[in-house]
Coordinates of C-alpha atoms in Angstrom, one line a residue:
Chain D
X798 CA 1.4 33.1 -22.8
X799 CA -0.7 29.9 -23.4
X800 CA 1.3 29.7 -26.8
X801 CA 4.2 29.8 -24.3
X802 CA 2.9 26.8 -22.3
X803 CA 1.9 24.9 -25.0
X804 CA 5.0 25.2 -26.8
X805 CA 7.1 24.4 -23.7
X806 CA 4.5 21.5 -23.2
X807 CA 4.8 19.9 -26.2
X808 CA 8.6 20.4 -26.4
X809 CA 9.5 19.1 -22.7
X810 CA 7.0 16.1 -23.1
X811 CA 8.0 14.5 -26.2
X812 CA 11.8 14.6 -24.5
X813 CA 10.7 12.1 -22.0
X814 CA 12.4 9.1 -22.1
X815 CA 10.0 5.9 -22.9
X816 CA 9.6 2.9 -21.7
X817 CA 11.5 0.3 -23.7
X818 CA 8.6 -1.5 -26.6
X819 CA 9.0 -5.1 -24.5
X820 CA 7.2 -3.3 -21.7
X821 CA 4.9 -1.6 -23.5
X822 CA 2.0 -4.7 -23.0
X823 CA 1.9 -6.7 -19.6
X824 CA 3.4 -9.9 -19.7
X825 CA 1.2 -12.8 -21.3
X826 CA -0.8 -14.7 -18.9
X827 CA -0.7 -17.9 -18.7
X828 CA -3.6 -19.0 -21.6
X829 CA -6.8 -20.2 -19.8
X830 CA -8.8 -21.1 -22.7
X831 CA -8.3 -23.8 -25.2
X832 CA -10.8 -27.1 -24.6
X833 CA -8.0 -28.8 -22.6
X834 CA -8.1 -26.0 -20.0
X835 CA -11.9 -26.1 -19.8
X836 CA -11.5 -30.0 -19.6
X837 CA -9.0 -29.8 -16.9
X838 CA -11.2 -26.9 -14.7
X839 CA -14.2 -29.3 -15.3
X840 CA -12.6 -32.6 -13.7
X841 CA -11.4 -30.5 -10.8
X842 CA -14.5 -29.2 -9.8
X843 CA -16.1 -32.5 -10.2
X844 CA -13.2 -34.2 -8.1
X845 CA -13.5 -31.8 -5.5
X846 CA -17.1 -32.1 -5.9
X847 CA -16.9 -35.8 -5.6
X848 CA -14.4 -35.6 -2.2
X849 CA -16.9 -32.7 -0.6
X850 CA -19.9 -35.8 -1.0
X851 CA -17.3 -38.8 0.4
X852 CA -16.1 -36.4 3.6
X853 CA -19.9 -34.9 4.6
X854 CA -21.3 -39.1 4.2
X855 CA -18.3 -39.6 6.3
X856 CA -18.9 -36.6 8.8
X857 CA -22.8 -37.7 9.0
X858 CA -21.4 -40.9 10.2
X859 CA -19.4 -39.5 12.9
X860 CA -22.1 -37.4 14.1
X861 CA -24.7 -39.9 13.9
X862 CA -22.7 -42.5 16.3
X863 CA -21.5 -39.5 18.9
X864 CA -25.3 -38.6 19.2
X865 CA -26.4 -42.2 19.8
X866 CA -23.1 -42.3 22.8
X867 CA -25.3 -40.0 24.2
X868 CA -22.4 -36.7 23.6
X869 CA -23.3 -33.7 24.7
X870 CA -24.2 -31.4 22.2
X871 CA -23.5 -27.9 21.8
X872 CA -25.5 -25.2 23.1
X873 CA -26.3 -22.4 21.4
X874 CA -25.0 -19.7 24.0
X875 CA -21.6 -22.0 23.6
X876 CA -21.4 -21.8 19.9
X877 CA -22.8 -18.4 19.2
X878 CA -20.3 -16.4 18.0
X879 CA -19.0 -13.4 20.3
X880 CA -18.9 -9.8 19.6
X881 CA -16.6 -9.0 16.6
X882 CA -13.4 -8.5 17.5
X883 CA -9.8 -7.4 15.9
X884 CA -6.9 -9.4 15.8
X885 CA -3.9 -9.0 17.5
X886 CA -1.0 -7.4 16.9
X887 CA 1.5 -10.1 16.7
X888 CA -2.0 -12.3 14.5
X889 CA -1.1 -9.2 11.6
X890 CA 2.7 -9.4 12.1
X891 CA 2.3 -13.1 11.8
X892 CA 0.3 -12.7 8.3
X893 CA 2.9 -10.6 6.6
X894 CA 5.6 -12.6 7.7
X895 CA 4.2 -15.8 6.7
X896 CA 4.3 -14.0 3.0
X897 CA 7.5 -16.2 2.9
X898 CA 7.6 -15.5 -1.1
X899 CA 7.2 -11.7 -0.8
X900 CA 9.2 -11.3 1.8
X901 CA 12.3 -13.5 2.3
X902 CA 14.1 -11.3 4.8
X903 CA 12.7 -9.0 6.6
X904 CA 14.9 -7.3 8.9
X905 CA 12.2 -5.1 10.6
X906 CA 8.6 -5.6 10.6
X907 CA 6.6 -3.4 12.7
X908 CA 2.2 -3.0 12.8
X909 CA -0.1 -0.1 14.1
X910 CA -4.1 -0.3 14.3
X911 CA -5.4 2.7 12.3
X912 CA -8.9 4.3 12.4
X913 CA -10.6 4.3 8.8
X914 CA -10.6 8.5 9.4
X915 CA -6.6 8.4 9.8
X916 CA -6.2 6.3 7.0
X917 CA -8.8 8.4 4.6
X918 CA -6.8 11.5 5.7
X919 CA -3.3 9.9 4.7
X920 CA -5.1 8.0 1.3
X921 CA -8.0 9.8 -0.4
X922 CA -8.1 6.8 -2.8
X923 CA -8.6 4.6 -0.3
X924 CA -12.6 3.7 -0.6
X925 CA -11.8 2.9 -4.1
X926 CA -10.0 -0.1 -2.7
X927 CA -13.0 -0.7 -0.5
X928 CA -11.5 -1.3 2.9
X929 CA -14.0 -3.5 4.3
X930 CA -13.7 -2.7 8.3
X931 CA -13.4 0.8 10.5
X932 CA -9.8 0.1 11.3
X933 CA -6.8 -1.7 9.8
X934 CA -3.6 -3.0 11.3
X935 CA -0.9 -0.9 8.7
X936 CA 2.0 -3.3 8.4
X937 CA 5.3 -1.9 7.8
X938 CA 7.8 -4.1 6.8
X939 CA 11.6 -3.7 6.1
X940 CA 14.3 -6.0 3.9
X941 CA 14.0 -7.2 0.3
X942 CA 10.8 -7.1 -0.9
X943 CA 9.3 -9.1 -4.2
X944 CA 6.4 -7.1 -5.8
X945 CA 3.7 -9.0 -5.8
X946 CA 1.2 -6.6 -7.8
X947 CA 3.7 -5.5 -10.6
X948 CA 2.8 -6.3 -13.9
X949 CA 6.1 -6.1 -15.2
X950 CA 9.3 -6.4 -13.2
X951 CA 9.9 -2.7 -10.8
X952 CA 12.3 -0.8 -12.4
X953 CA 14.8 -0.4 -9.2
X954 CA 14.5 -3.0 -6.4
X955 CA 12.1 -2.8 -3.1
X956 CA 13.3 -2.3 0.1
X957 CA 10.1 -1.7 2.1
X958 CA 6.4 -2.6 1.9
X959 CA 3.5 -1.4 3.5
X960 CA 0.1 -3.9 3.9
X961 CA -3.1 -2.9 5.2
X962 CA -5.1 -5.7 6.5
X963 CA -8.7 -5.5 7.3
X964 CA -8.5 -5.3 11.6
X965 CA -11.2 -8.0 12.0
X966 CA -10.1 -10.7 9.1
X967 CA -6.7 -10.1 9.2
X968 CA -7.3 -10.2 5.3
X969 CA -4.8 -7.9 2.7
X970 CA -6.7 -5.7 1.0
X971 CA -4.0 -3.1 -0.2
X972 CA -0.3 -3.1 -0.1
X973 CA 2.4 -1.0 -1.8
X974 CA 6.1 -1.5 -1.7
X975 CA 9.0 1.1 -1.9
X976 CA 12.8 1.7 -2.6
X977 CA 13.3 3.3 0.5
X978 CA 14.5 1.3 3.1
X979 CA 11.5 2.1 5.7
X980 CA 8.7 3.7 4.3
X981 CA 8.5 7.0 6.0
X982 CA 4.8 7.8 6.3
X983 CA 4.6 4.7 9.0
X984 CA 6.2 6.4 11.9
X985 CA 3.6 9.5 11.3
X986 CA 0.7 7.3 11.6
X987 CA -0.9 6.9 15.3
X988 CA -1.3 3.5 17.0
X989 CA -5.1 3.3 18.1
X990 CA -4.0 -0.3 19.6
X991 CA -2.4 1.9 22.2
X992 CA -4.2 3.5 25.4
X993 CA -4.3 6.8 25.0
X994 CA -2.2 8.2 28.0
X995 CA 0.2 5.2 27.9
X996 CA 3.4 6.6 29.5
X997 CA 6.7 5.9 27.8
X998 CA 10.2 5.7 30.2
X999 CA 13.7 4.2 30.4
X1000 CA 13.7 1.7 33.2
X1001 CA 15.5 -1.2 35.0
X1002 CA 15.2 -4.6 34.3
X1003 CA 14.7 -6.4 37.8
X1004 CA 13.0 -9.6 36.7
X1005 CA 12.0 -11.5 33.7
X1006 CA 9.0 -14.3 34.1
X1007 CA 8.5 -15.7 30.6
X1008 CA 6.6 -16.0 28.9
X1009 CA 5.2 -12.5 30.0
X1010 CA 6.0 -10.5 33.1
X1011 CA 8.5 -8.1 33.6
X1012 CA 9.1 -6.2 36.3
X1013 CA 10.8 -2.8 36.4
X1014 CA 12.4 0.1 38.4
X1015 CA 11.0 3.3 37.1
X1016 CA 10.6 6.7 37.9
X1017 CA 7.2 7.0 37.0
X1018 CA 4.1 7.1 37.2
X1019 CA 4.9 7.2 41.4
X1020 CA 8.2 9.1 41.6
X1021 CA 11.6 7.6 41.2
X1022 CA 12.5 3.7 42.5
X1023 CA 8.7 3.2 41.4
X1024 CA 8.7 -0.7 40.8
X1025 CA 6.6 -1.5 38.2
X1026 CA 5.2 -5.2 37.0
X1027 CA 4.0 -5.2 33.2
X1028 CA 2.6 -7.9 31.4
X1029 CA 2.4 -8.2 27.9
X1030 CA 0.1 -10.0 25.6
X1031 CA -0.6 -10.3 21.9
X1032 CA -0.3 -6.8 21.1
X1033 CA 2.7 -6.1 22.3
X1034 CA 5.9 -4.8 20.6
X1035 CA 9.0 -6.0 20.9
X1036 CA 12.2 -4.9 19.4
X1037 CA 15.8 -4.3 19.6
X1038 CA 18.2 -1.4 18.5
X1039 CA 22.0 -1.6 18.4
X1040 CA 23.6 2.0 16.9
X1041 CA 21.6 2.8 13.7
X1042 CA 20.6 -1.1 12.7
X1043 CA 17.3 -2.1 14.6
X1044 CA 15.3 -5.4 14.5
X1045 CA 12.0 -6.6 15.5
X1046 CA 11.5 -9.7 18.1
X1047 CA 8.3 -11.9 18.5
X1048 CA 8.4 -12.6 22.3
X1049 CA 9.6 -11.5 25.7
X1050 CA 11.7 -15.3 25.5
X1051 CA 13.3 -14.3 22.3
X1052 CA 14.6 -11.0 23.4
X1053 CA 16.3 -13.2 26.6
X1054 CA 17.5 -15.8 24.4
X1055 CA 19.3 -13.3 22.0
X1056 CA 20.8 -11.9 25.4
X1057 CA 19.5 -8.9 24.6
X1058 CA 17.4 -8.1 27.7
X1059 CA 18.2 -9.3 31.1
X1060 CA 18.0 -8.7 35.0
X1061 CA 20.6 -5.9 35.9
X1062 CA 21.3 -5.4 32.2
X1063 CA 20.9 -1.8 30.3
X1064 CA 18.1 0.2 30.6
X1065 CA 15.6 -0.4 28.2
X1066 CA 12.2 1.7 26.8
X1067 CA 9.2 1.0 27.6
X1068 CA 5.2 2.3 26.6
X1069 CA 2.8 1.0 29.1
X1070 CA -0.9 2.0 30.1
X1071 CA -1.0 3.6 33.7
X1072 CA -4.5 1.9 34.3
X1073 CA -3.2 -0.7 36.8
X1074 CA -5.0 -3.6 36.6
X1075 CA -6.8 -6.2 39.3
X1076 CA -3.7 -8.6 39.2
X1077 CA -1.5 -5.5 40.1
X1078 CA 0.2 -5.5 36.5
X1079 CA 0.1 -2.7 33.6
X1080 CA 0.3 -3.6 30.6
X1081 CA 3.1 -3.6 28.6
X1082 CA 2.5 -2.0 24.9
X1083 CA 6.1 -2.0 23.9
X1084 CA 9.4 -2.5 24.6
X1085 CA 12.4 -1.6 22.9
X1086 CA 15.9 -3.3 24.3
X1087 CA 19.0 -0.8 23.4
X1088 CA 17.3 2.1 24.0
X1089 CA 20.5 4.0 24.3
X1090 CA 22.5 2.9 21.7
X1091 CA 20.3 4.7 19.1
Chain U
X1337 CA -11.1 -3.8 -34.5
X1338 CA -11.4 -7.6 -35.2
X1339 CA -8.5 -9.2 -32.8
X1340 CA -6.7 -8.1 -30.2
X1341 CA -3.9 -8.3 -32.9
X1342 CA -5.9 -5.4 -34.1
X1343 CA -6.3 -3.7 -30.7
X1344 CA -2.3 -4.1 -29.8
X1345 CA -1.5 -2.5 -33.2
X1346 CA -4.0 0.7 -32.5
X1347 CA -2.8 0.6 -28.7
X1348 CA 1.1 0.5 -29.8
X1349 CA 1.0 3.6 -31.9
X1350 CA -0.7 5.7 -29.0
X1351 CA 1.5 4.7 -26.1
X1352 CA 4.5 7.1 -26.7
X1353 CA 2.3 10.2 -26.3
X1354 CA -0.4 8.7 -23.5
X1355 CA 2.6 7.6 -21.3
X1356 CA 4.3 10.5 -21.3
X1357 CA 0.9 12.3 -20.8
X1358 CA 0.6 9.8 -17.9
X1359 CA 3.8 10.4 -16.6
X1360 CA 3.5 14.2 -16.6
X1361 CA 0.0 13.5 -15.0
X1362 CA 0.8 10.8 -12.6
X1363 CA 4.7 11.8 -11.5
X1364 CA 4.9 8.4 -10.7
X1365 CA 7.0 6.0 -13.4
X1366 CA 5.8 3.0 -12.3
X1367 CA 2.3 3.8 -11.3
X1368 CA 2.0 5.4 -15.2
X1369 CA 3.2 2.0 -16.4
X1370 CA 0.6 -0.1 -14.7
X1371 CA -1.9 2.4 -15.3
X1372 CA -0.7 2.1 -19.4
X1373 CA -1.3 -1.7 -19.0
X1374 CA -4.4 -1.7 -16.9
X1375 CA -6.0 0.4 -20.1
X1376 CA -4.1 -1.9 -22.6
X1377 CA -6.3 -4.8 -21.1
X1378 CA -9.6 -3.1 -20.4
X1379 CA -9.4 -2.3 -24.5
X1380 CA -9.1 -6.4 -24.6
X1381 CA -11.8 -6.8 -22.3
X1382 CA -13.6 -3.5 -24.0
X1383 CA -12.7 -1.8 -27.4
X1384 CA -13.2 1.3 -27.5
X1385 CA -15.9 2.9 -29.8
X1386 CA -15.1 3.1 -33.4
X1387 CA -13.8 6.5 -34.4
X1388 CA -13.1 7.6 -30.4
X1389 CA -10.2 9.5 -29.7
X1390 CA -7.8 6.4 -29.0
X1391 CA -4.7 8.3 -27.0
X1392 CA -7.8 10.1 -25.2
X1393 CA -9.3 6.9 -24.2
X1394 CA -6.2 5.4 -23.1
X1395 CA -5.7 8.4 -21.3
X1396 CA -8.4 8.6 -19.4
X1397 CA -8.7 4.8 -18.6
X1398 CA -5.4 4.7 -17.5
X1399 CA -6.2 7.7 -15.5
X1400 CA -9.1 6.2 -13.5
X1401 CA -7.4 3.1 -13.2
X1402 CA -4.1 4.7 -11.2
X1403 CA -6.4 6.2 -9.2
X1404 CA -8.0 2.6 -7.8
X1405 CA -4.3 1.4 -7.9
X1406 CA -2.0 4.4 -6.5
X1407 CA -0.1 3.2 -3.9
X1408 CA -1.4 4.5 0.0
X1409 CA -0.4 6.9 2.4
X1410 CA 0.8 8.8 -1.2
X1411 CA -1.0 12.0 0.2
X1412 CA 1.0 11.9 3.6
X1413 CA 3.5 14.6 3.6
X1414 CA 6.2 12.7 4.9
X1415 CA 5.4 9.4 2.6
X1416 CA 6.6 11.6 -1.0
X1417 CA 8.9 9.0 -2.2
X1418 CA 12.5 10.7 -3.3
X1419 CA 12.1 8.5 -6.4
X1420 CA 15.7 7.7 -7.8
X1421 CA 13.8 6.6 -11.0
X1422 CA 15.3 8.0 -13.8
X1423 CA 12.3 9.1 -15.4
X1424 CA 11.2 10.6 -12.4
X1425 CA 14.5 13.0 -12.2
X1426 CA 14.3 13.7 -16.5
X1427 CA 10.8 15.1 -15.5
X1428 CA 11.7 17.3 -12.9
X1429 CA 14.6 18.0 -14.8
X1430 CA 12.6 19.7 -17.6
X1431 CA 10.7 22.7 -17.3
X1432 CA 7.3 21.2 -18.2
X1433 CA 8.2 19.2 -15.3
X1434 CA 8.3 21.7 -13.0
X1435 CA 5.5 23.6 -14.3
X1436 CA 3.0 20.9 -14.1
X1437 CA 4.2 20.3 -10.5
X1438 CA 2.3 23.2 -9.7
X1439 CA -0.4 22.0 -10.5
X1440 CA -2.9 19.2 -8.7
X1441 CA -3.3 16.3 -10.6
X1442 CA -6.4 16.7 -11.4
X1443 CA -5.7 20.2 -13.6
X1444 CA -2.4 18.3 -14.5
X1445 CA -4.3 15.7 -16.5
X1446 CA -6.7 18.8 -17.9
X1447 CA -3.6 20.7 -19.2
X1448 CA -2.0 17.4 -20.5
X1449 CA -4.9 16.4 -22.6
X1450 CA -5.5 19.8 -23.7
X1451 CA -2.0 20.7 -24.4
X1452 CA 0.4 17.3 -25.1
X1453 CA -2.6 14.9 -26.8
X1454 CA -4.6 18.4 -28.3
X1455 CA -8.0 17.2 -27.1
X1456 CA -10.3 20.1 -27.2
X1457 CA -12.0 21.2 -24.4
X1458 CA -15.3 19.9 -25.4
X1459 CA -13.5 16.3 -26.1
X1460 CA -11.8 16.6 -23.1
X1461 CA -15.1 17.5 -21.1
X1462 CA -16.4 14.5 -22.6
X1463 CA -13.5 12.6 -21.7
X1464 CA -13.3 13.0 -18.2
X1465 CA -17.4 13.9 -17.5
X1466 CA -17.6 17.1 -16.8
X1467 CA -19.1 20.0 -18.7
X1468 CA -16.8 22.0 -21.2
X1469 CA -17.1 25.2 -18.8
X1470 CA -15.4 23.2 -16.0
X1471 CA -12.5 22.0 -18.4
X1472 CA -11.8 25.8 -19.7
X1473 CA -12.0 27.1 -16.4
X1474 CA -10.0 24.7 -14.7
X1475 CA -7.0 25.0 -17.5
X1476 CA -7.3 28.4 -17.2
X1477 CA -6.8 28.3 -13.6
X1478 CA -4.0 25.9 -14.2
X1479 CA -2.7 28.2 -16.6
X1480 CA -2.3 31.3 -14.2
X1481 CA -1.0 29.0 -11.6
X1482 CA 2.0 28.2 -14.1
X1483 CA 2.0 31.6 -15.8
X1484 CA 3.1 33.0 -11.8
X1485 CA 5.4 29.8 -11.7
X1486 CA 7.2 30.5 -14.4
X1487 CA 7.6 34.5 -14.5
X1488 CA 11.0 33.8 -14.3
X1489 CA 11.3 30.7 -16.3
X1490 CA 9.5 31.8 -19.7

């Protein structure tokens, strides 16, 4: 039987289609050596070395004549830095989007904070792209993607990228891209950024105060015609559905301007955490607008 | 090996049998191409040693390489990309293909070696770092696991 294997191995194998010879090597690089190159690399440091000297003489200056107007200076309980934090939602949404050349339209863009655990479970190569944080913000993204990683051009075109940004920095440190038009293992991730018994529900719009407070009839969490104020903030998600095409918004305001949210309009979906807060408003964790039309 | 002249020449004759060994391993058309050129450049950077088993080498560089590079969440159940790559349909097409699907990657890349670029199991051992009683067991394994597979096929 290993004969059998072997012989099938060797057989099936060698029918494999290769890669045409012009792909065989990366692409050249762009040549870095050569006595011009190390000339030009030298000036450049030296210029910028040069500039760094001007600006700190320059800065000394400043500082000297603001301490002699008698300024107030710092103190260290107002300098030192706070406990670390992530960023926001809408921080990570903003990094991938601002990948202008990666991404030149993206039609859906969406971001979930994930636990270093979750993400270990779903990658086991994942340390070996050394993840620097416990948690990432996953960013899903949706349209025509450029590869940015390929050596050579992708064989079929990208429709969807995934990028995992370190949840403190905000910094890439791993992205992939697919042809499918959504990559599928986003929607099985969990959201950590959410509470964990947020409460999801159709409801009423009654009132809209932008940039950030909506208020809505609901039938929960205190029984039907339960009004309901919600206020969002920087990790909130926004977005729109209309039959099987879908879209992501960046603001409350931008929902009302694209008249797809208003007072007395269609019902819309919304995740919130139950924990009412001092002001008397939950907050708002997500909100899509077309809820029924999907 | 003088110039990388030298080192494309050597790397040119192997790559028809360690892609397809990759692609067999790997599944993945694109991930075995960048894998293929990530090992192309680390024999730039670092030639192998003289009188090494070149489509070995390549083999297992490229190997170790798509392992730092595979894309994520390729382990999540719902995240196995129905690849329209052509490549990626001739392989399943074939009954190789389907064979070595059984099979984890890691005993894929055993069975490959062993089988498609004839490395014995004590070069293969050496290959890959692990003693040549691991390598013989595990393609035996893989062999039983393919044997069951293909009761009706063979």
């Amino acid at each position: 039987m290993p004969s059998d294997i072997e012989r099938v191995i060797r057989r099936d194998l060698d029918q494999l289609p290769l890669l045409p010879a012009e792909r065989w090597v990366p692409a050249p690089r762009r040549a870095s050596h050569g006595v011009a190159a190390v000339a030009l690399r030298t000036s450049a440091a030296l210029a910028i070395l040069a500039l760094a000297v001007v600006l700190g003489s320059a800065l000394s200056r400043v500082r000297t004549e603001v301490a002699e107007r008698g300024a107030v200076t710092p103190t260290a309980s107002a300098t030192a830095p706070g406990p670390i934090e992530r960023i926001s939602r809408q921080a990570a949404l903003a990094r991938i989007r601002g990948l202008s050349v990666v991404n030149p339209t993206i039609t859906r863009i969406e971001a979930k904070l994930v636990s270093r655990d979750v993400l270990q479970a779903a990658d086991p190569n994942l340390a070996a792209r050394n993840m620097p944080g416990d948690a990432a913000w996953v960013v899903a993204v949706s349209g025509d993607v450029q590869c940015s990683f390929c050596i050579a051009p992708p064989t079929q075109p990208f429709h969807s990228a995934l990028y995992l940004l370190d949840a403190r920095t905000g910094d890439v440190f791993a992205t992939s891209a697919s042809a499918e038009f959504w990559p599928q293992g986003f929607d099985a991730l969990p959201d950590d950024s959410l509470a964990a018994n947020s409460q999801t529900a159709l409801v009423h719009v009654v009132e809209i105060r932008e940039p950030d407070l909506l208020t809505v009839l609901t039938d929960v969490p205190a029984g039907p015609g339960t009004r309901l104020m919600l206020r969002a903030d920087a990790d909130t998600t926004f977005s729109w559905a209309a039959g099987l095409a879908g879209g992501t918004a960046f603001s409350l305001g931008e929902l009302v301007r694209n008249n797809q949210i208003a007072p007395g309009g269609p019902v819309v979906r919304i995740t919130f955490d139950p924990q009412r807060r001092a002001d008397g408003t939950y907050r708002l964790e997500s909100l899509l607008t077309g809820a029924l039309t999907r | 090996m003088d110039s990388p002249q030298d080192w494309e020449g050597l790397y040119r004759s192997a790559v028809p049998r360690v892609y397809r060994a990759l692609l067999a391993t790997l599944r993945d058309p694109m991930l075995a191409e960048d894998a293929l050129h990530d090992a192309f450049a680390q024999g730039l950077r670092r030639p192998p040693a003289h009188g090494e088993n070149l489509p070995g080498w390549l083999f297992r560089v490229a190997l170790r390489r798509a392992r730092r590079r595979r894309w994520p969440f390729s382990a999540l159940p719902a995240a196995v990309r129905a690849s329209t790559d052509e490549l990626a349909l001739a392989l399943d097409r074939l009954e190789a293909g389907r064979l070595l699907a059984l099979l984890t990657e890691r005993q894929r890349a055993l069975v490959v070696a062993h089988y498609y670029l004839g490395l014995t199991h004590a070069e293969a051992a050496a290959l890959f770092g692990v003693r040549p009683g691991t390598v013989s067991a595990t393609i035996a394994q893989s062999l039983a696991r393919m044997r069951k597979g293909a009761s009706h096929a063979l």
